[in-house]
Amino acid sequence: PTPTDMERLGWLIESICYPKIVFAMNGNLGAGKTTLTKGLGKALGIKRTINSPTFTIMKVYEGKMPLYHLDVYRIEHSDTDFELEEYFDLDGISVVEWADNIKDLLPENTIYLTFTILEDGVRMVDFVSSDTEFIDKLKNIAGEDIC
């Protein structure tokens, strides 16, 4: 329900991340995508301010693992020659906001997060992935209510 709770979710996620993991985030403006990424970055030990790279498309942050933070809101077609998919193969964590805009570039084991703002203002995040091991670990550390 609060930005602090969304950041806490980022901390939980970091504890089970591995190199080359890709998070594809979709949801309305203000639903918590960047806030969750901030929590993930703080858990990685990143000291720089994390904000949405809407105009630059991508920012790279160095921490325990590199964090590749992409915002593809302004990309209309995935065939635009930004070569973003190259970052998904590097030994870091990739977070893609507005990921549906480049869904055909995302790897098979991508973890999809859909953010929804409920009527009472509470944020709901749905996780979907073929990476059942990640989903099971998330349930173990955060409880069944989270997934």
PDB file of N, CA and C in Angstrom, residues 36-71:
ATOM      1  N   LEU A  36       9.747  -0.151  -6.945  1.00  0.00           N
ATOM      2  CA  LEU A  36      10.251  -1.502  -6.703  1.00  0.00           C
ATOM      3  C   LEU A  36      11.712  -1.608  -7.158  1.00  0.00           C
ATOM      4  N   THR A  37      12.033  -1.005  -8.291  1.00  0.00           N
ATOM      5  CA  THR A  37      13.409  -1.021  -8.800  1.00  0.00           C
ATOM      6  C   THR A  37      14.351  -0.305  -7.834  1.00  0.00           C
ATOM      7  N   LYS A  38      13.891   0.768  -7.216  1.00  0.00           N
ATOM      8  CA  LYS A  38      14.703   1.466  -6.211  1.00  0.00           C
ATOM      9  C   LYS A  38      15.045   0.539  -5.054  1.00  0.00           C
ATOM     10  N   GLY A  39      14.066  -0.219  -4.575  1.00  0.00           N
ATOM     11  CA  GLY A  39      14.312  -1.167  -3.493  1.00  0.00           C
ATOM     12  C   GLY A  39      15.293  -2.241  -3.904  1.00  0.00           C
ATOM     13  N   LEU A  40      15.149  -2.733  -5.108  1.00  0.00           N
ATOM     14  CA  LEU A  40      16.075  -3.728  -5.641  1.00  0.00           C
ATOM     15  C   LEU A  40      17.485  -3.149  -5.692  1.00  0.00           C
ATOM     16  N   GLY A  41      17.605  -1.931  -6.175  1.00  0.00           N
ATOM     17  CA  GLY A  41      18.909  -1.274  -6.248  1.00  0.00           C
ATOM     18  C   GLY A  41      19.533  -1.049  -4.879  1.00  0.00           C
ATOM     19  N   LYS A  42      18.748  -0.616  -3.923  1.00  0.00           N
ATOM     20  CA  LYS A  42      19.272  -0.421  -2.570  1.00  0.00           C
ATOM     21  C   LYS A  42      19.771  -1.740  -1.993  1.00  0.00           C
ATOM     22  N   ALA A  43      19.028  -2.818  -2.243  1.00  0.00           N
ATOM     23  CA  ALA A  43      19.451  -4.138  -1.754  1.00  0.00           C
ATOM     24  C   ALA A  43      20.737  -4.597  -2.431  1.00  0.00           C
ATOM     25  N   LEU A  44      20.969  -4.135  -3.652  1.00  0.00           N
ATOM     26  CA  LEU A  44      22.209  -4.455  -4.362  1.00  0.00           C
ATOM     27  C   LEU A  44      23.380  -3.590  -3.899  1.00  0.00           C
ATOM     28  N   GLY A  45      23.103  -2.639  -3.017  1.00  0.00           N
ATOM     29  CA  GLY A  45      24.158  -1.762  -2.516  1.00  0.00           C
ATOM     30  C   GLY A  45      24.432  -0.577  -3.415  1.00  0.00           C
ATOM     31  N   ILE A  46      23.517  -0.245  -4.293  1.00  0.00           N
ATOM     32  CA  ILE A  46      23.694   0.888  -5.199  1.00  0.00           C
ATOM     33  C   ILE A  46      23.423   2.177  -4.432  1.00  0.00           C
ATOM     34  N   LYS A  47      24.376   3.088  -4.489  1.00  0.00           N
ATOM     35  CA  LYS A  47      24.271   4.350  -3.748  1.00  0.00           C
ATOM     36  C   LYS A  47      23.654   5.467  -4.582  1.00  0.00           C
ATOM     37  N   ARG A  48      23.776   5.386  -5.899  1.00  0.00           N
ATOM     38  CA  ARG A  48      23.219   6.425  -6.771  1.00  0.00           C
ATOM     39  C   ARG A  48      21.698   6.441  -6.688  1.00  0.00           C
ATOM     40  N   THR A  49      21.121   7.587  -6.969  1.00  0.00           N
ATOM     41  CA  THR A  49      19.674   7.702  -7.028  1.00  0.00           C
ATOM     42  C   THR A  49      19.160   6.949  -8.248  1.00  0.00           C
ATOM     43  N   ILE A  50      18.194   6.090  -8.021  1.00  0.00           N
ATOM     44  CA  ILE A  50      17.582   5.352  -9.115  1.00  0.00           C
ATOM     45  C   ILE A  50      16.282   6.040  -9.477  1.00  0.00           C
ATOM     46  N   ASN A  51      16.189   6.452 -10.739  1.00  0.00           N
ATOM     47  CA  ASN A  51      14.949   7.033 -11.229  1.00  0.00           C
ATOM     48  C   ASN A  51      14.676   6.478 -12.617  1.00  0.00           C
ATOM     49  N   SER A  52      13.510   6.718 -13.112  1.00  0.00           N
ATOM     50  CA  SER A  52      13.105   6.131 -14.379  1.00  0.00           C
ATOM     51  C   SER A  52      13.908   6.721 -15.539  1.00  0.00           C
ATOM     52  N   PRO A  53      14.515   5.858 -16.354  1.00  0.00           N
ATOM     53  CA  PRO A  53      15.308   6.341 -17.492  1.00  0.00           C
ATOM     54  C   PRO A  53      14.453   6.599 -18.736  1.00  0.00           C
ATOM     55  N   THR A  54      13.331   7.264 -18.568  1.00  0.00           N
ATOM     56  CA  THR A  54      12.377   7.457 -19.654  1.00  0.00           C
ATOM     57  C   THR A  54      13.015   8.116 -20.877  1.00  0.00           C
ATOM     58  N   PHE A  55      13.838   9.116 -20.678  1.00  0.00           N
ATOM     59  CA  PHE A  55      14.393   9.847 -21.817  1.00  0.00           C
ATOM     60  C   PHE A  55      15.707   9.263 -22.312  1.00  0.00           C
ATOM     61  N   THR A  56      16.408   8.521 -21.459  1.00  0.00           N
ATOM     62  CA  THR A  56      17.676   7.922 -21.863  1.00  0.00           C
ATOM     63  C   THR A  56      17.520   6.460 -22.259  1.00  0.00           C
ATOM     64  N   ILE A  57      16.394   5.886 -22.031  1.00  0.00           N
ATOM     65  CA  ILE A  57      16.025   4.492 -22.287  1.00  0.00           C
ATOM     66  C   ILE A  57      16.683   3.536 -21.301  1.00  0.00           C
ATOM     67  N   MET A  58      17.961   3.725 -20.978  1.00  0.00           N
ATOM     68  CA  MET A  58      18.602   2.788 -20.059  1.00  0.00           C
ATOM     69  C   MET A  58      19.630   3.492 -19.180  1.00  0.00           C
ATOM     70  N   LYS A  59      19.700   3.017 -17.935  1.00  0.00           N
ATOM     71  CA  LYS A  59      20.746   3.432 -17.009  1.00  0.00           C
ATOM     72  C   LYS A  59      21.374   2.164 -16.448  1.00  0.00           C
ATOM     73  N   VAL A  60      22.688   2.225 -16.244  1.00  0.00           N
ATOM     74  CA  VAL A  60      23.415   1.099 -15.675  1.00  0.00           C
ATOM     75  C   VAL A  60      23.912   1.532 -14.301  1.00  0.00           C
ATOM     76  N   TYR A  61      23.649   0.696 -13.309  1.00  0.00           N
ATOM     77  CA  TYR A  61      24.064   0.959 -11.938  1.00  0.00           C
ATOM     78  C   TYR A  61      24.959  -0.184 -11.483  1.00  0.00           C
ATOM     79  N   GLU A  62      26.029   0.149 -10.783  1.00  0.00           N
ATOM     80  CA  GLU A  62      26.947  -0.876 -10.271  1.00  0.00           C
ATOM     81  C   GLU A  62      26.665  -1.140  -8.802  1.00  0.00           C
ATOM     82  N   GLY A  63      26.520  -2.409  -8.460  1.00  0.00           N
ATOM     83  CA  GLY A  63      26.296  -2.859  -7.098  1.00  0.00           C
ATOM     84  C   GLY A  63      26.874  -4.256  -6.952  1.00  0.00           C
ATOM     85  N   LYS A  64      26.316  -5.059  -6.062  1.00  0.00           N
ATOM     86  CA  LYS A  64      26.756  -6.456  -5.944  1.00  0.00           C
ATOM     87  C   LYS A  64      26.730  -7.140  -7.303  1.00  0.00           C
ATOM     88  N   MET A  65      25.722  -6.805  -8.078  1.00  0.00           N
ATOM     89  CA  MET A  65      25.604  -7.187  -9.486  1.00  0.00           C
ATOM     90  C   MET A  65      25.196  -5.925 -10.229  1.00  0.00           C
ATOM     91  N   PRO A  66      25.565  -5.813 -11.504  1.00  0.00           N
ATOM     92  CA  PRO A  66      25.083  -4.650 -12.259  1.00  0.00           C
ATOM     93  C   PRO A  66      23.561  -4.687 -12.389  1.00  0.00           C
ATOM     94  N   LEU A  67      22.967  -3.515 -12.365  1.00  0.00           N
ATOM     95  CA  LEU A  67      21.526  -3.372 -12.579  1.00  0.00           C
ATOM     96  C   LEU A  67      21.339  -2.588 -13.869  1.00  0.00           C
ATOM     97  N   TYR A  68      20.690  -3.215 -14.848  1.00  0.00           N
ATOM     98  CA  TYR A  68      20.373  -2.580 -16.117  1.00  0.00           C
ATOM     99  C   TYR A  68      18.906  -2.184 -16.060  1.00  0.00           C
ATOM    100  N   HIS A  69      18.664  -0.897 -15.935  1.00  0.00           N
ATOM    101  CA  HIS A  69      17.305  -0.378 -15.751  1.00  0.00           C
ATOM    102  C   HIS A  69      16.865   0.267 -17.063  1.00  0.00           C
ATOM    103  N   LEU A  70      15.915  -0.360 -17.722  1.00  0.00           N
ATOM    104  CA  LEU A  70      15.420   0.118 -18.999  1.00  0.00           C
ATOM    105  C   LEU A  70      13.991   0.619 -18.860  1.00  0.00           C
ATOM    106  N   ASP A  71      13.704   1.714 -19.527  1.00  0.00           N
ATOM    107  CA  ASP A  71      12.341   2.220 -19.630  1.00  0.00           C
ATOM    108  C   ASP A  71      12.073   2.385 -21.115  1.00  0.00           C
TER     109      ASP A  71
END
